[in-house]
Amino acid sequence: MTTKQFDKIALIGIGLIGSSLARVIRQKGLAGTVAIATRSSETLERAHDLGLGDSYTTSSAEAVRDADLVIVSVPVGSSEKVAREISGELKEGAIVTDVGSTKESVVEQMKPYIPEHAHFIPGHPIAGTEHSGPDAGFATLFEGRWCILTPLPNADEEALAKLTTFWESCGSMVDRMDPHRHDLVLAIVSHLPQIIAYNIVGTADDLETVTESEVIKYSASGFRDFTRLAASDPTMWRDVCLHNRDAILEMLARFSEDLSSLQRAIRWGDGDKLFDLFSHTRHIRKSIIEAGQDVEAPDFGRHPEYTPAEKRGG
Amino acid sequence: MTTKQFDKIALIGIGLIGSSLARVIRQKGLAGTVAIATRSSETLERAHDLGLGDSYTTSSAEAVRDADLVIVSVPVGSSEKVAREISGELKEGAIVTDVGSTKESVVEQMKPYIPEHAHFIPGHPIAGTEHSGPDAGFATLFEGRWCILTPLPNADEEALAKLTTFWESCGSMVDRMDPHRHDLVLAIVSHLPQIIAYNIVGTADDLETVTESEVIKYSASGFRDFTRLAASDPTMWRDVCLHNRDAILEMLARFSEDLSSLQRAIRWGDGDKLFDLFSHTRHIRKSIIEAGQDVEAPDFGRHPEYTPAEKRGG
């Protein structure tokens, strides 16, 4: 169904996203060859063992030579460094994109180093799991998920069309947005939930009145959903916080304001207010399921097929 | 493997928990007959259509007559009302238990009405989904999950042993705790996460700068995990907030204090502090998976098998 779209694709960074791309590119035959670059020789070796590409190097510059499409999948704080490294080696007409969770900062960091003869089109696939590294990727990661492209003014339409087709071939649905709006939207749907999850797990971990074993044993009551998010790559999320600061602080302020109001309702026993708030949020869940962005099955996959005997009968 | 443990079990309330109990009792043959009572005639009719029990009534008093085990599965704010109703009809030696998410309040509400000749043993199975009502239940809901019993001083050991065996037959692992400690532990592992989830979904819903359709489309980036919790039964959660107020306010205060510190680190660009916090929380996730309280599969069940054609290619 799909055919070769690029002679050579260079993947800079081969973590969860990079290695998922490598797998889907291979599976769908989207590239003649795939060059893989990552800073860490250990990670590179693992990528090689997994057979994720056709060539392997710790030099981004070497990887992008002759590449028609370059996809940078590194923590957003490393964007400038990568852009500097590849700057002099990009071929005429090469498309350079990224997968970072913040876009204004990536544009600021990379744009100055991408030569006029290449096409820089920032992007962000809204897909991921709590796992990281080259082993964590899988070919269907982008299936049914949105990918947001944030082209700069006067972006080359042909390059944009090619990149759009590429993401669609990976299974994604593609949207366009300006970088500023992207960062605002993602602050609420992604960055704030992530920060709140880290925070609540941290609060639980610090409690001197409730033991860690109690927190773990009874986590099925709600807490475990937060721990999944809080197991995500710390480097990636540190960089997101540092590089989308203003939008995140704005969302945190709103969240705290709302939480104070909810807290007050609890303190004063305002049952009607609590009921209203708790009812109000149900329709959003319904819309998310209808939009295919989550499954309705309750707790699907959460019931262990086997519980070790020694853990029974406490 | 399992055999009849009680001649008659009365289920007061037939929502997610009550109807799951009905199903597992039937499946494992734990009772001679099951009497079902619920206040709403509509819900009662649905329970009847689903064939969940052997007799159906809107009168709790009628249901508990001759019952050896009475399980009250109603929002915790209705506990006193139910206790009053059944008080005069409990037979000699009957075990009365409940499944409420708060325990000190349930003891206060019910204890005065349970006659000396019956055995009142409060309980709380740590199991559930975001769905509610008699259709939402399933027989394996308690499989591999903890059930906390909070017996009062001088509880009858024989009755306690029988109730423990019952929950184990339902697939649970049973713990004992005093009611006060239960409420403190659940405040952090369950009530706080739930309140935070409601709050964050509410904050997103109120934003005038980001549209609801954006929130929904890009929810796979973290937000959707909160919406699952925030789709839970509002009556149940209103009652939990009203009936475990002190412990919840204590946890909310700690959470807010930690969040202010995190917010400060973001504002001042303290990357080391963020990295430390974000790394620190990973080990808890690992322990939860090792304890069988969640599965390791990334995003398991989250990849839709089918995405409607009209939603593709945006």
Short mmCIF file of N, CA and C in Angstrom, two decimals, chain A residues 168-303:
data_model
loop_
_atom_site.label_atom_id
_atom_site.label_comp_id
_atom_site.label_asym_id
_atom_site.label_seq_id
_atom_site.Cartn_x
_atom_site.Cartn_y
_atom_site.Cartn_z
N GLU A 168 1.24 10.43 7.83
CA GLU A 168 0.03 9.65 7.57
C GLU A 168 0.37 8.19 7.30
N SER A 169 1.48 7.97 6.62
CA SER A 169 1.91 6.59 6.36
C SER A 169 2.31 5.88 7.65
N CYS A 170 2.74 6.66 8.63
CA CYS A 170 3.07 6.09 9.95
C CYS A 170 1.80 5.79 10.76
N GLY A 171 0.65 6.17 10.22
CA GLY A 171 -0.62 5.89 10.91
C GLY A 171 -1.25 7.11 11.56
N SER A 172 -0.57 8.25 11.50
CA SER A 172 -1.05 9.44 12.20
C SER A 172 -2.08 10.23 11.39
N MET A 173 -2.78 11.07 12.10
CA MET A 173 -3.61 12.10 11.50
C MET A 173 -2.85 13.40 11.72
N VAL A 174 -2.78 14.25 10.71
CA VAL A 174 -1.89 15.42 10.79
C VAL A 174 -2.68 16.71 10.93
N ASP A 175 -2.27 17.54 11.86
CA ASP A 175 -2.83 18.87 12.06
C ASP A 175 -1.74 19.91 11.87
N ARG A 176 -2.15 21.15 11.55
CA ARG A 176 -1.18 22.25 11.53
C ARG A 176 -1.58 23.28 12.56
N MET A 177 -0.61 23.91 13.16
CA MET A 177 -0.87 24.87 14.22
C MET A 177 0.34 25.78 14.29
N ASP A 178 0.16 27.00 14.83
CA ASP A 178 1.39 27.78 14.97
C ASP A 178 2.06 27.38 16.29
N PRO A 179 3.39 27.55 16.36
CA PRO A 179 4.15 27.05 17.51
C PRO A 179 3.63 27.56 18.86
N HIS A 180 3.23 28.80 18.91
CA HIS A 180 2.77 29.38 20.16
C HIS A 180 1.51 28.69 20.66
N ARG A 181 0.56 28.51 19.74
CA ARG A 181 -0.68 27.85 20.10
C ARG A 181 -0.41 26.40 20.53
N HIS A 182 0.45 25.73 19.77
CA HIS A 182 0.83 24.36 20.15
C HIS A 182 1.27 24.30 21.61
N ASP A 183 2.13 25.22 21.99
CA ASP A 183 2.69 25.18 23.35
C ASP A 183 1.63 25.43 24.42
N LEU A 184 0.66 26.25 24.09
CA LEU A 184 -0.44 26.54 25.01
C LEU A 184 -1.35 25.32 25.16
N VAL A 185 -1.70 24.73 24.03
CA VAL A 185 -2.59 23.56 24.05
C VAL A 185 -1.93 22.39 24.78
N LEU A 186 -0.66 22.16 24.45
CA LEU A 186 0.03 21.04 25.08
C LEU A 186 0.26 21.27 26.57
N ALA A 187 0.38 22.53 26.97
CA ALA A 187 0.56 22.81 28.39
C ALA A 187 -0.60 22.24 29.20
N ILE A 188 -1.80 22.34 28.68
CA ILE A 188 -2.95 21.84 29.45
C ILE A 188 -3.19 20.34 29.23
N VAL A 189 -3.06 19.84 28.00
CA VAL A 189 -3.40 18.42 27.78
C VAL A 189 -2.27 17.47 28.13
N SER A 190 -1.07 17.99 28.25
CA SER A 190 0.05 17.08 28.47
C SER A 190 0.97 17.52 29.61
N HIS A 191 1.46 18.75 29.54
CA HIS A 191 2.49 19.15 30.50
C HIS A 191 1.94 19.26 31.92
N LEU A 192 0.77 19.89 32.06
CA LEU A 192 0.18 20.00 33.39
C LEU A 192 -0.15 18.61 33.98
N PRO A 193 -0.86 17.73 33.24
CA PRO A 193 -1.11 16.39 33.80
C PRO A 193 0.17 15.68 34.23
N GLN A 194 1.21 15.82 33.42
CA GLN A 194 2.46 15.15 33.75
C GLN A 194 3.07 15.71 35.04
N ILE A 195 3.08 17.01 35.17
CA ILE A 195 3.66 17.64 36.36
C ILE A 195 2.84 17.29 37.61
N ILE A 196 1.53 17.29 37.46
CA ILE A 196 0.65 16.94 38.58
C ILE A 196 0.89 15.48 38.99
N ALA A 197 1.09 14.62 38.01
CA ALA A 197 1.34 13.21 38.32
C ALA A 197 2.65 13.05 39.09
N TYR A 198 3.69 13.72 38.61
CA TYR A 198 4.97 13.67 39.33
C TYR A 198 4.77 14.18 40.75
N ASN A 199 4.02 15.25 40.88
CA ASN A 199 3.85 15.88 42.19
C ASN A 199 3.10 14.97 43.17
N ILE A 200 2.04 14.36 42.71
CA ILE A 200 1.23 13.54 43.62
C ILE A 200 2.00 12.28 44.04
N VAL A 201 2.77 11.73 43.14
CA VAL A 201 3.57 10.56 43.50
C VAL A 201 4.66 10.97 44.48
N GLY A 202 5.22 12.14 44.28
CA GLY A 202 6.20 12.67 45.22
C GLY A 202 5.61 12.90 46.60
N THR A 203 4.42 13.48 46.65
CA THR A 203 3.75 13.72 47.94
C THR A 203 3.53 12.41 48.68
N ALA A 204 3.06 11.40 47.96
CA ALA A 204 2.82 10.09 48.59
C ALA A 204 4.12 9.49 49.10
N ASP A 205 5.16 9.65 48.32
CA ASP A 205 6.45 9.05 48.66
C ASP A 205 7.05 9.68 49.92
N ASP A 206 6.71 10.93 50.17
CA ASP A 206 7.29 11.65 51.30
C ASP A 206 6.53 11.46 52.61
N LEU A 207 5.36 10.83 52.55
CA LEU A 207 4.53 10.75 53.75
C LEU A 207 5.19 9.92 54.84
N GLU A 208 5.21 10.46 56.02
CA GLU A 208 5.78 9.68 57.12
C GLU A 208 4.68 8.91 57.85
N THR A 209 3.42 9.24 57.55
CA THR A 209 2.31 8.60 58.26
C THR A 209 1.75 7.37 57.55
N VAL A 210 2.02 7.25 56.26
CA VAL A 210 1.53 6.11 55.50
C VAL A 210 2.75 5.43 54.88
N THR A 211 2.86 4.11 55.03
CA THR A 211 4.06 3.44 54.55
C THR A 211 4.04 3.26 53.04
N GLU A 212 5.22 3.09 52.48
CA GLU A 212 5.31 2.88 51.05
C GLU A 212 4.60 1.58 50.65
N SER A 213 4.66 0.58 51.52
CA SER A 213 4.01 -0.69 51.15
C SER A 213 2.50 -0.52 51.11
N GLU A 214 1.95 0.33 51.95
CA GLU A 214 0.51 0.60 51.88
C GLU A 214 0.16 1.33 50.58
N VAL A 215 0.99 2.29 50.22
CA VAL A 215 0.75 3.04 48.98
C VAL A 215 0.74 2.08 47.79
N ILE A 216 1.64 1.13 47.82
CA ILE A 216 1.76 0.20 46.70
C ILE A 216 0.62 -0.82 46.67
N LYS A 217 0.34 -1.39 47.85
CA LYS A 217 -0.71 -2.43 47.91
C LYS A 217 -2.07 -1.91 47.45
N TYR A 218 -2.39 -0.70 47.84
CA TYR A 218 -3.74 -0.19 47.57
C TYR A 218 -3.78 0.78 46.39
N SER A 219 -2.77 0.71 45.55
CA SER A 219 -2.66 1.68 44.47
C SER A 219 -3.74 1.53 43.40
N ALA A 220 -4.41 0.38 43.36
CA ALA A 220 -5.44 0.17 42.34
C ALA A 220 -6.61 1.12 42.52
N SER A 221 -6.63 1.82 43.64
CA SER A 221 -7.75 2.72 43.93
C SER A 221 -7.62 4.09 43.28
N GLY A 222 -6.66 4.29 42.42
CA GLY A 222 -6.55 5.58 41.74
C GLY A 222 -5.11 6.01 41.55
N PHE A 223 -4.32 5.79 42.58
CA PHE A 223 -2.94 6.25 42.59
C PHE A 223 -2.12 5.71 41.43
N ARG A 224 -2.33 4.43 41.07
CA ARG A 224 -1.49 3.81 40.05
C ARG A 224 -1.55 4.53 38.69
N ASP A 225 -2.69 5.17 38.40
CA ASP A 225 -2.79 5.89 37.12
C ASP A 225 -1.78 7.02 37.04
N PHE A 226 -1.49 7.61 38.19
CA PHE A 226 -0.52 8.70 38.23
C PHE A 226 0.91 8.17 38.15
N THR A 227 1.11 6.99 38.73
CA THR A 227 2.48 6.47 38.73
C THR A 227 2.91 6.08 37.32
N ARG A 228 1.97 5.71 36.47
CA ARG A 228 2.34 5.39 35.09
C ARG A 228 2.95 6.62 34.42
N LEU A 229 2.25 7.73 34.52
CA LEU A 229 2.79 8.98 33.97
C LEU A 229 4.11 9.34 34.63
N ALA A 230 4.16 9.16 35.94
CA ALA A 230 5.35 9.60 36.69
C ALA A 230 6.55 8.68 36.47
N ALA A 231 6.37 7.64 35.66
CA ALA A 231 7.50 6.77 35.33
C ALA A 231 8.16 7.20 34.02
N SER A 232 7.67 8.27 33.43
CA SER A 232 8.20 8.73 32.14
C SER A 232 9.62 9.27 32.26
N ASP A 233 10.27 9.44 31.13
CA ASP A 233 11.66 9.87 31.05
C ASP A 233 11.91 11.23 31.73
N PRO A 234 12.69 11.25 32.81
CA PRO A 234 12.91 12.50 33.56
C PRO A 234 13.65 13.58 32.77
N THR A 235 14.56 13.20 31.91
CA THR A 235 15.29 14.20 31.13
C THR A 235 14.35 14.92 30.17
N MET A 236 13.53 14.13 29.49
CA MET A 236 12.56 14.72 28.56
C MET A 236 11.68 15.72 29.29
N TRP A 237 11.18 15.34 30.47
CA TRP A 237 10.21 16.20 31.15
C TRP A 237 10.86 17.39 31.84
N ARG A 238 12.09 17.23 32.30
CA ARG A 238 12.82 18.39 32.80
C ARG A 238 12.91 19.44 31.69
N ASP A 239 13.29 18.99 30.51
CA ASP A 239 13.44 19.93 29.39
C ASP A 239 12.12 20.59 29.00
N VAL A 240 11.03 19.81 29.03
CA VAL A 240 9.72 20.39 28.71
C VAL A 240 9.39 21.52 29.69
N CYS A 241 9.63 21.26 30.98
CA CYS A 241 9.33 22.28 31.99
C CYS A 241 10.17 23.54 31.79
N LEU A 242 11.43 23.34 31.41
CA LEU A 242 12.31 24.49 31.23
C LEU A 242 12.00 25.24 29.94
N HIS A 243 11.44 24.54 28.95
CA HIS A 243 11.26 25.15 27.63
C HIS A 243 9.83 25.52 27.28
N ASN A 244 8.89 25.25 28.18
CA ASN A 244 7.53 25.77 27.96
C ASN A 244 7.06 26.42 29.26
N ARG A 245 7.97 27.12 29.88
CA ARG A 245 7.77 27.65 31.21
C ARG A 245 6.53 28.53 31.35
N ASP A 246 6.38 29.51 30.48
CA ASP A 246 5.31 30.48 30.67
C ASP A 246 3.93 29.85 30.58
N ALA A 247 3.73 29.00 29.56
CA ALA A 247 2.43 28.37 29.41
C ALA A 247 2.15 27.41 30.57
N ILE A 248 3.18 26.72 31.03
CA ILE A 248 3.00 25.79 32.15
C ILE A 248 2.66 26.54 33.43
N LEU A 249 3.36 27.65 33.68
CA LEU A 249 3.08 28.42 34.90
C LEU A 249 1.65 28.99 34.87
N GLU A 250 1.20 29.38 33.70
CA GLU A 250 -0.17 29.87 33.55
C GLU A 250 -1.18 28.77 33.89
N MET A 251 -0.95 27.57 33.38
CA MET A 251 -1.87 26.47 33.65
C MET A 251 -1.81 26.03 35.11
N LEU A 252 -0.62 26.05 35.68
CA LEU A 252 -0.48 25.70 37.09
C LEU A 252 -1.23 26.70 37.98
N ALA A 253 -1.19 27.96 37.61
CA ALA A 253 -1.89 28.98 38.40
C ALA A 253 -3.39 28.74 38.36
N ARG A 254 -3.92 28.43 37.17
CA ARG A 254 -5.35 28.14 37.04
C ARG A 254 -5.74 26.89 37.83
N PHE A 255 -4.90 25.87 37.70
CA PHE A 255 -5.16 24.61 38.41
C PHE A 255 -5.22 24.86 39.92
N SER A 256 -4.26 25.60 40.44
CA SER A 256 -4.19 25.85 41.89
C SER A 256 -5.38 26.67 42.38
N GLU A 257 -5.79 27.61 41.56
CA GLU A 257 -6.95 28.43 41.90
C GLU A 257 -8.20 27.54 42.01
N ASP A 258 -8.38 26.68 41.00
CA ASP A 258 -9.53 25.77 41.02
C ASP A 258 -9.46 24.81 42.20
N LEU A 259 -8.24 24.36 42.51
CA LEU A 259 -8.09 23.40 43.61
C LEU A 259 -8.42 24.05 44.95
N SER A 260 -8.05 25.33 45.10
CA SER A 260 -8.39 26.03 46.34
C SER A 260 -9.90 26.12 46.51
N SER A 261 -10.58 26.36 45.42
CA SER A 261 -12.04 26.46 45.48
C SER A 261 -12.66 25.10 45.84
N LEU A 262 -12.11 24.03 45.26
CA LEU A 262 -12.60 22.69 45.57
C LEU A 262 -12.32 22.34 47.05
N GLN A 263 -11.14 22.70 47.48
CA GLN A 263 -10.74 22.44 48.86
C GLN A 263 -11.68 23.15 49.84
N ARG A 264 -12.05 24.35 49.49
CA ARG A 264 -12.96 25.13 50.32
C ARG A 264 -14.33 24.43 50.40
N ALA A 265 -14.78 23.89 49.25
CA ALA A 265 -16.07 23.18 49.23
C ALA A 265 -16.02 21.95 50.13
N ILE A 266 -14.86 21.28 50.15
CA ILE A 266 -14.72 20.11 51.03
C ILE A 266 -14.73 20.57 52.49
N ARG A 267 -13.95 21.61 52.78
CA ARG A 267 -13.86 22.09 54.17
C ARG A 267 -15.23 22.48 54.71
N TRP A 268 -16.03 23.16 53.88
CA TRP A 268 -17.32 23.66 54.35
C TRP A 268 -18.48 22.71 54.07
N GLY A 269 -18.15 21.52 53.59
CA GLY A 269 -19.20 20.51 53.38
C GLY A 269 -20.22 20.89 52.33
N ASP A 270 -19.77 21.59 51.28
CA ASP A 270 -20.69 22.03 50.22
C ASP A 270 -20.91 20.89 49.20
N GLY A 271 -21.80 19.97 49.56
CA GLY A 271 -22.06 18.79 48.74
C GLY A 271 -22.58 19.11 47.35
N ASP A 272 -23.42 20.13 47.24
CA ASP A 272 -23.98 20.47 45.93
C ASP A 272 -22.88 20.92 44.96
N LYS A 273 -21.97 21.73 45.48
CA LYS A 273 -20.89 22.21 44.64
C LYS A 273 -20.00 21.06 44.19
N LEU A 274 -19.70 20.15 45.12
CA LEU A 274 -18.87 18.99 44.78
C LEU A 274 -19.57 18.13 43.73
N PHE A 275 -20.85 17.90 43.93
CA PHE A 275 -21.60 17.07 42.98
C PHE A 275 -21.60 17.70 41.59
N ASP A 276 -21.80 19.00 41.54
CA ASP A 276 -21.80 19.71 40.25
C ASP A 276 -20.47 19.54 39.52
N LEU A 277 -19.39 19.77 40.25
CA LEU A 277 -18.07 19.66 39.62
C LEU A 277 -17.81 18.22 39.15
N PHE A 278 -18.16 17.27 40.01
CA PHE A 278 -17.87 15.87 39.70
C PHE A 278 -18.75 15.33 38.57
N SER A 279 -19.90 15.95 38.35
CA SER A 279 -20.78 15.51 37.24
C SER A 279 -20.32 16.11 35.93
N HIS A 280 -19.89 17.35 36.05
CA HIS A 280 -19.55 18.19 34.92
C HIS A 280 -18.47 17.59 34.03
N THR A 281 -17.55 16.85 34.66
CA THR A 281 -16.37 16.38 33.95
C THR A 281 -16.62 15.11 33.13
N ARG A 282 -17.78 14.50 33.32
CA ARG A 282 -18.05 13.22 32.64
C ARG A 282 -18.13 13.34 31.13
N HIS A 283 -18.68 14.44 30.64
CA HIS A 283 -18.90 14.55 29.19
C HIS A 283 -17.58 14.58 28.42
N ILE A 284 -16.53 15.09 29.06
CA ILE A 284 -15.24 15.15 28.36
C ILE A 284 -14.72 13.74 28.11
N ARG A 285 -14.87 12.88 29.11
CA ARG A 285 -14.47 11.49 28.95
C ARG A 285 -15.19 10.85 27.76
N LYS A 286 -16.48 11.10 27.70
CA LYS A 286 -17.31 10.53 26.64
C LYS A 286 -16.78 10.99 25.26
N SER A 287 -16.47 12.27 25.16
CA SER A 287 -15.99 12.81 23.88
C SER A 287 -14.65 12.19 23.49
N ILE A 288 -13.80 11.95 24.47
CA ILE A 288 -12.48 11.38 24.18
C ILE A 288 -12.62 9.96 23.63
N ILE A 289 -13.54 9.21 24.19
CA ILE A 289 -13.76 7.85 23.71
C ILE A 289 -14.36 7.88 22.30
N GLU A 290 -15.32 8.79 22.10
CA GLU A 290 -15.93 8.91 20.77
C GLU A 290 -14.90 9.32 19.71
N ALA A 291 -13.91 10.09 20.13
CA ALA A 291 -12.88 10.55 19.18
C ALA A 291 -11.80 9.49 18.97
N GLY A 292 -11.95 8.33 19.60
CA GLY A 292 -10.98 7.24 19.40
C GLY A 292 -9.65 7.47 20.11
N GLN A 293 -9.60 8.39 21.06
CA GLN A 293 -8.35 8.68 21.74
C GLN A 293 -8.19 7.91 23.06
N ASP A 294 -9.21 7.11 23.39
CA ASP A 294 -9.04 6.15 24.48
C ASP A 294 -10.11 5.07 24.29
N VAL A 295 -9.96 3.98 25.02
CA VAL A 295 -10.92 2.88 24.91
C VAL A 295 -11.88 2.94 26.08
N GLU A 296 -13.09 2.42 25.87
CA GLU A 296 -14.09 2.51 26.92
C GLU A 296 -13.94 1.39 27.95
N ALA A 297 -13.32 0.28 27.54
CA ALA A 297 -13.22 -0.88 28.42
C ALA A 297 -12.72 -0.47 29.80
N PRO A 298 -13.46 -0.83 30.84
CA PRO A 298 -13.06 -0.39 32.17
C PRO A 298 -11.78 -1.09 32.58
N ASP A 299 -10.77 -0.31 32.93
CA ASP A 299 -9.57 -0.93 33.49
C ASP A 299 -8.98 -2.01 32.62
N PHE A 300 -9.17 -1.89 31.34
CA PHE A 300 -8.77 -2.96 30.42
C PHE A 300 -7.31 -3.35 30.62
N GLY A 301 -7.06 -4.65 30.66
CA GLY A 301 -5.68 -5.10 30.79
C GLY A 301 -5.15 -4.99 32.19
N ARG A 302 -5.98 -4.56 33.12
CA ARG A 302 -5.50 -4.30 34.45
C ARG A 302 -5.66 -5.50 35.38
N HIS A 303 -6.41 -6.51 34.94
CA HIS A 303 -6.62 -7.64 35.83
C HIS A 303 -5.59 -8.71 35.58
#
